[in-house]
Amino acid sequence: MGSLVRVRLFAPFDRLCGRRDVVAEFSGTPRLADVLLRLVEQHPALGRYILKRTGNGTVDFENYFLACVGENIVLPEDRIPDGAEVKLFVPHAGG
Amino acid sequence: MGQRSNSSSPTREDDAGHGATENFKMTMLPGGYMGKILQVDLTTRRSRTEPLDRTLAEQYWGGHGFGIRLFYDLVDPAVDPLSPENKLMFGAGPLTGTGAVAASRYVVVSKSPLTNTIACSNSGGFFGPEMKFAGYDVIIFEGRADKPVYVWIENDRVEFRPADKLWGKTPEETDEAVRAATSPHAKVACIGPAGERRSLLAGVVNDRQRLAARSGVGAVMGSKNLKAVAVHGTGSVRLADAEAFWFAALDVLKKVVNDPVSFGSFRAYGTANLVNLINEMGAYPTRNFQEEVFEGAAATSGEAIAEKILVKNRACFACPIACTRVSEVKDGPYQGRGEGPEYETTWAFGALCGVSNLEAIARANFLCRDYGVDSISAGATVACAMELYEKGYAPESDIGFPLRFGDAEAMIRATIMLGERDGKFGARMADGSYRLAAHYGHPELFMGVKKLEMAAYSPRVFQGMALHYATSNRGACHVRGNTVAAELYGIPKYVPPDTLEGKEELVRRPFQNSTAFVDSSGICLFTKFAITHREIVAMMAPATGLDFTFDKSITQGDRIWNMERLFNLRAGFTAADDTLPDRMLEPVPGGPRAGSRAELQKNLETYYQLRGWDEHGVPMKQKLAELGLEDFWGVVGG
């Protein structure tokens, strides 16, 4: 079964990607890490802001931004169900 | 109905180029700035805008810098601070409202009625960004309204509305009433009852509970019959190079959220995380600076706040740190809820008054918020009153009750008297500890400089703070040259607190000049534990499109410091005012720093030399030329 995940981008990620949302299709049920890596594939400029190179050559994610599904924070290893909307944002107080 | 001025009104003099920026040549600005100065004449109830000049931006950068230069140009230093001729300026930085980390700050500039020096107070929250969204980098209030008014600014529209029904209300009540009458999206800066009564300790309160607290700027606002300013804007801050800006801004964000001080200590325990640290060092002024160790520190620390009364954290605009505490005392005589207490407040009503009852300290903090007074100066004034009482200089018949160190209930009663200007003693306290102590013939019990009370870092232990307190342009302010960062945290590098060597340069360059720069940017000073000047400049250059560099930022901070110095010299201050209370020159009586004292004189001479000032503390010709201020040579002796 494939999954369709929508990523909604809040400032400044929307400005960096030039759009407010991105839809990605996966063959199974992806982890958040898979969704973020797909996002970087589609918008390489985003990589420098959200990916962190670790000492052993693997890829990790920066810790200054949050991802949520509904009102729940999701972490890189969490599975994102089909049809979910992932909100990606910097946890700042707004205006 | 209030009066309204609009762009078609003959009273509005848009782009006239004569007034606030007449000394500067007009050219457009590409980003960061909104490009407009709003001038509001409360006497005539008219307003006008002027374009913000590029040269002013290049030399003074924003916020603090704009305020100081414009104020210097527009106001006679001899002005009576509470007269209509004094001006009150609100200024935001180029990063304010951009979304850069903690870029929430705005400054309030005036001539201080407390100190008679230049005043520049600073606050976070949401008001500063909203000024920018409405289209203004600076708002200047001048004159005096014949009756209490509030000013409602919504983008280009400026209205003067009656404030008779707001007079007497607390800042929270005022905020609520003004937003109900204007817009739920409005952000409000106002005064409390203390500002209305022209208490020289009154601040300007924005976003219900945050104060541009020091130097009595709220009394200036009260003297103008200006109860509140409400602002709402639908614009945004343009960025000259958005991609480069965000790259720099997210780099800063990463550093801040991974920093053990900015994001660790301040987030977990707020500013009061310092209580135990400073007390353990033996540098925590106690009982009006008579001692330097407080036996009740642990009970009144950030840790105790977190355990006993903390409800949640609160953040300013674009801030991930959220150092603000929301606390609540649920029952008993000191019930209340609100922001704080911050480190300085915890100290002023705690150690300085000898009070170790945390709930009472929280109550005093809420009272200061409701009256709209500076909690540092208010607590210090109560402490001074306690010493005057205990030494028999201020009789109980004047006060009305015994006012002893350690008596929480008496501390609360005295704070209420101060806020209410209740009776002669309350009126004397409302004007600060210098005037109170002087009235009783003992000005030596005033613990401050230039009539501004010192904060919670002993200058007998922190030699950097001793020199900074003595030379700070607004009096004994702790934030504009807080060398404790170096003398305790080792930022930018560790310098032992008790050494004298190198303190002159430490105070001058990485702290006083640097803070003047940071306060011009719009960024909160608390980010400075995690980032440097270079990173702030790296955001400002792409935000504004101006050729801002690290080296220029150093010169810019120096320029501001010297402009303030020139203002103060013209207002009558001399090198003799760069001093400390005699008590600070005497040895600490006990504790881990017993015997330590402020060694001011040697450092002061070298400090003047490094600043390029003569032995009278007057900037020399070469220094002024270096800063592009050669035109100011000769405005004072030297």
PDB file of N, CA and C in Angstrom, chain B residues 497-533:
ATOM      1  N   PRO B 497      36.975  37.810  38.501  1.00  0.00           N
ATOM      2  CA  PRO B 497      36.250  39.023  38.901  1.00  0.00           C
ATOM      3  C   PRO B 497      37.092  40.023  39.678  1.00  0.00           C
ATOM      4  N   ASP B 498      38.061  39.498  40.467  1.00  0.00           N
ATOM      5  CA  ASP B 498      38.779  40.412  41.343  1.00  0.00           C
ATOM      6  C   ASP B 498      40.028  41.027  40.717  1.00  0.00           C
ATOM      7  N   THR B 499      40.393  40.625  39.504  1.00  0.00           N
ATOM      8  CA  THR B 499      41.581  41.235  38.900  1.00  0.00           C
ATOM      9  C   THR B 499      41.222  42.600  38.312  1.00  0.00           C
ATOM     10  N   LEU B 500      42.207  43.474  38.315  1.00  0.00           N
ATOM     11  CA  LEU B 500      42.010  44.805  37.743  1.00  0.00           C
ATOM     12  C   LEU B 500      42.537  44.879  36.322  1.00  0.00           C
ATOM     13  N   GLU B 501      43.592  44.126  36.068  1.00  0.00           N
ATOM     14  CA  GLU B 501      44.267  44.238  34.782  1.00  0.00           C
ATOM     15  C   GLU B 501      43.320  43.883  33.630  1.00  0.00           C
ATOM     16  N   GLY B 502      43.275  44.748  32.674  1.00  0.00           N
ATOM     17  CA  GLY B 502      42.484  44.493  31.468  1.00  0.00           C
ATOM     18  C   GLY B 502      41.003  44.818  31.596  1.00  0.00           C
ATOM     19  N   LYS B 503      40.551  45.208  32.774  1.00  0.00           N
ATOM     20  CA  LYS B 503      39.119  45.463  32.969  1.00  0.00           C
ATOM     21  C   LYS B 503      38.662  46.703  32.199  1.00  0.00           C
ATOM     22  N   GLU B 504      39.579  47.649  31.991  1.00  0.00           N
ATOM     23  CA  GLU B 504      39.189  48.878  31.287  1.00  0.00           C
ATOM     24  C   GLU B 504      38.756  48.555  29.858  1.00  0.00           C
ATOM     25  N   GLU B 505      39.567  47.707  29.195  1.00  0.00           N
ATOM     26  CA  GLU B 505      39.252  47.354  27.812  1.00  0.00           C
ATOM     27  C   GLU B 505      38.053  46.410  27.767  1.00  0.00           C
ATOM     28  N   LEU B 506      37.965  45.531  28.762  1.00  0.00           N
ATOM     29  CA  LEU B 506      36.828  44.605  28.829  1.00  0.00           C
ATOM     30  C   LEU B 506      35.517  45.380  28.937  1.00  0.00           C
ATOM     31  N   VAL B 507      35.495  46.366  29.819  1.00  0.00           N
ATOM     32  CA  VAL B 507      34.278  47.159  30.010  1.00  0.00           C
ATOM     33  C   VAL B 507      33.955  47.945  28.747  1.00  0.00           C
ATOM     34  N   ARG B 508      34.976  48.571  28.193  1.00  0.00           N
ATOM     35  CA  ARG B 508      34.755  49.494  27.080  1.00  0.00           C
ATOM     36  C   ARG B 508      34.269  48.775  25.819  1.00  0.00           C
ATOM     37  N   ARG B 509      35.071  47.826  25.356  1.00  0.00           N
ATOM     38  CA  ARG B 509      34.815  47.305  24.013  1.00  0.00           C
ATOM     39  C   ARG B 509      33.815  46.143  23.955  1.00  0.00           C
ATOM     40  N   PRO B 510      34.124  44.980  24.579  1.00  0.00           N
ATOM     41  CA  PRO B 510      33.171  43.875  24.387  1.00  0.00           C
ATOM     42  C   PRO B 510      31.882  44.010  25.186  1.00  0.00           C
ATOM     43  N   PHE B 511      31.805  44.999  26.068  1.00  0.00           N
ATOM     44  CA  PHE B 511      30.559  45.127  26.827  1.00  0.00           C
ATOM     45  C   PHE B 511      29.833  46.441  26.554  1.00  0.00           C
ATOM     46  N   GLN B 512      30.389  47.578  26.917  1.00  0.00           N
ATOM     47  CA  GLN B 512      29.623  48.825  26.722  1.00  0.00           C
ATOM     48  C   GLN B 512      29.375  49.107  25.238  1.00  0.00           C
ATOM     49  N   ASN B 513      30.414  49.083  24.452  1.00  0.00           N
ATOM     50  CA  ASN B 513      30.226  49.368  23.022  1.00  0.00           C
ATOM     51  C   ASN B 513      29.388  48.279  22.367  1.00  0.00           C
ATOM     52  N   SER B 514      29.662  47.052  22.749  1.00  0.00           N
ATOM     53  CA  SER B 514      28.957  45.918  22.153  1.00  0.00           C
ATOM     54  C   SER B 514      27.463  45.975  22.466  1.00  0.00           C
ATOM     55  N   THR B 515      27.135  46.300  23.714  1.00  0.00           N
ATOM     56  CA  THR B 515      25.721  46.333  24.096  1.00  0.00           C
ATOM     57  C   THR B 515      24.992  47.454  23.366  1.00  0.00           C
ATOM     58  N   ALA B 516      25.679  48.579  23.175  1.00  0.00           N
ATOM     59  CA  ALA B 516      25.060  49.673  22.416  1.00  0.00           C
ATOM     60  C   ALA B 516      24.734  49.203  21.003  1.00  0.00           C
ATOM     61  N   PHE B 517      25.612  48.396  20.446  1.00  0.00           N
ATOM     62  CA  PHE B 517      25.357  47.842  19.117  1.00  0.00           C
ATOM     63  C   PHE B 517      24.188  46.847  19.149  1.00  0.00           C
ATOM     64  N   VAL B 518      24.222  45.910  20.092  1.00  0.00           N
ATOM     65  CA  VAL B 518      23.157  44.898  20.154  1.00  0.00           C
ATOM     66  C   VAL B 518      21.795  45.566  20.347  1.00  0.00           C
ATOM     67  N   ASP B 519      21.754  46.569  21.217  1.00  0.00           N
ATOM     68  CA  ASP B 519      20.489  47.268  21.473  1.00  0.00           C
ATOM     69  C   ASP B 519      20.042  48.115  20.277  1.00  0.00           C
ATOM     70  N   SER B 520      20.920  48.305  19.332  1.00  0.00           N
ATOM     71  CA  SER B 520      20.540  48.993  18.098  1.00  0.00           C
ATOM     72  C   SER B 520      20.014  48.018  17.052  1.00  0.00           C
ATOM     73  N   SER B 521      20.375  46.754  17.216  1.00  0.00           N
ATOM     74  CA  SER B 521      19.993  45.755  16.201  1.00  0.00           C
ATOM     75  C   SER B 521      18.543  45.310  16.332  1.00  0.00           C
ATOM     76  N   GLY B 522      18.023  45.297  17.572  1.00  0.00           N
ATOM     77  CA  GLY B 522      16.682  44.769  17.820  1.00  0.00           C
ATOM     78  C   GLY B 522      16.698  43.372  18.407  1.00  0.00           C
ATOM     79  N   ILE B 523      17.914  42.820  18.558  1.00  0.00           N
ATOM     80  CA  ILE B 523      18.073  41.470  19.122  1.00  0.00           C
ATOM     81  C   ILE B 523      18.140  41.549  20.648  1.00  0.00           C
ATOM     82  N   CYS B 524      17.623  40.528  21.311  1.00  0.00           N
ATOM     83  CA  CYS B 524      17.698  40.461  22.770  1.00  0.00           C
ATOM     84  C   CYS B 524      19.128  40.145  23.197  1.00  0.00           C
ATOM     85  N   LEU B 525      19.562  40.814  24.235  1.00  0.00           N
ATOM     86  CA  LEU B 525      20.917  40.652  24.743  1.00  0.00           C
ATOM     87  C   LEU B 525      21.192  39.225  25.218  1.00  0.00           C
ATOM     88  N   PHE B 526      20.146  38.506  25.567  1.00  0.00           N
ATOM     89  CA  PHE B 526      20.368  37.162  26.099  1.00  0.00           C
ATOM     90  C   PHE B 526      20.898  36.180  25.048  1.00  0.00           C
ATOM     91  N   THR B 527      20.782  36.536  23.778  1.00  0.00           N
ATOM     92  CA  THR B 527      21.363  35.664  22.754  1.00  0.00           C
ATOM     93  C   THR B 527      22.888  35.732  22.794  1.00  0.00           C
ATOM     94  N   LYS B 528      23.406  36.774  23.428  1.00  0.00           N
ATOM     95  CA  LYS B 528      24.848  37.009  23.378  1.00  0.00           C
ATOM     96  C   LYS B 528      25.661  35.967  24.146  1.00  0.00           C
ATOM     97  N   PHE B 529      24.982  35.149  24.944  1.00  0.00           N
ATOM     98  CA  PHE B 529      25.711  34.045  25.563  1.00  0.00           C
ATOM     99  C   PHE B 529      26.061  32.985  24.515  1.00  0.00           C
ATOM    100  N   ALA B 530      25.298  32.958  23.432  1.00  0.00           N
ATOM    101  CA  ALA B 530      25.467  31.907  22.425  1.00  0.00           C
ATOM    102  C   ALA B 530      26.130  32.409  21.146  1.00  0.00           C
ATOM    103  N   ILE B 531      25.995  33.676  20.857  1.00  0.00           N
ATOM    104  CA  ILE B 531      26.503  34.188  19.578  1.00  0.00           C
ATOM    105  C   ILE B 531      27.333  35.447  19.804  1.00  0.00           C
ATOM    106  N   THR B 532      28.004  35.869  18.756  1.00  0.00           N
ATOM    107  CA  THR B 532      28.866  37.046  18.853  1.00  0.00           C
ATOM    108  C   THR B 532      28.328  38.157  17.949  1.00  0.00           C
ATOM    109  N   HIS B 533      29.033  39.268  18.026  1.00  0.00           N
ATOM    110  CA  HIS B 533      28.767  40.377  17.123  1.00  0.00           C
ATOM    111  C   HIS B 533      28.709  39.935  15.678  1.00  0.00           C
TER     112      HIS B 533
END
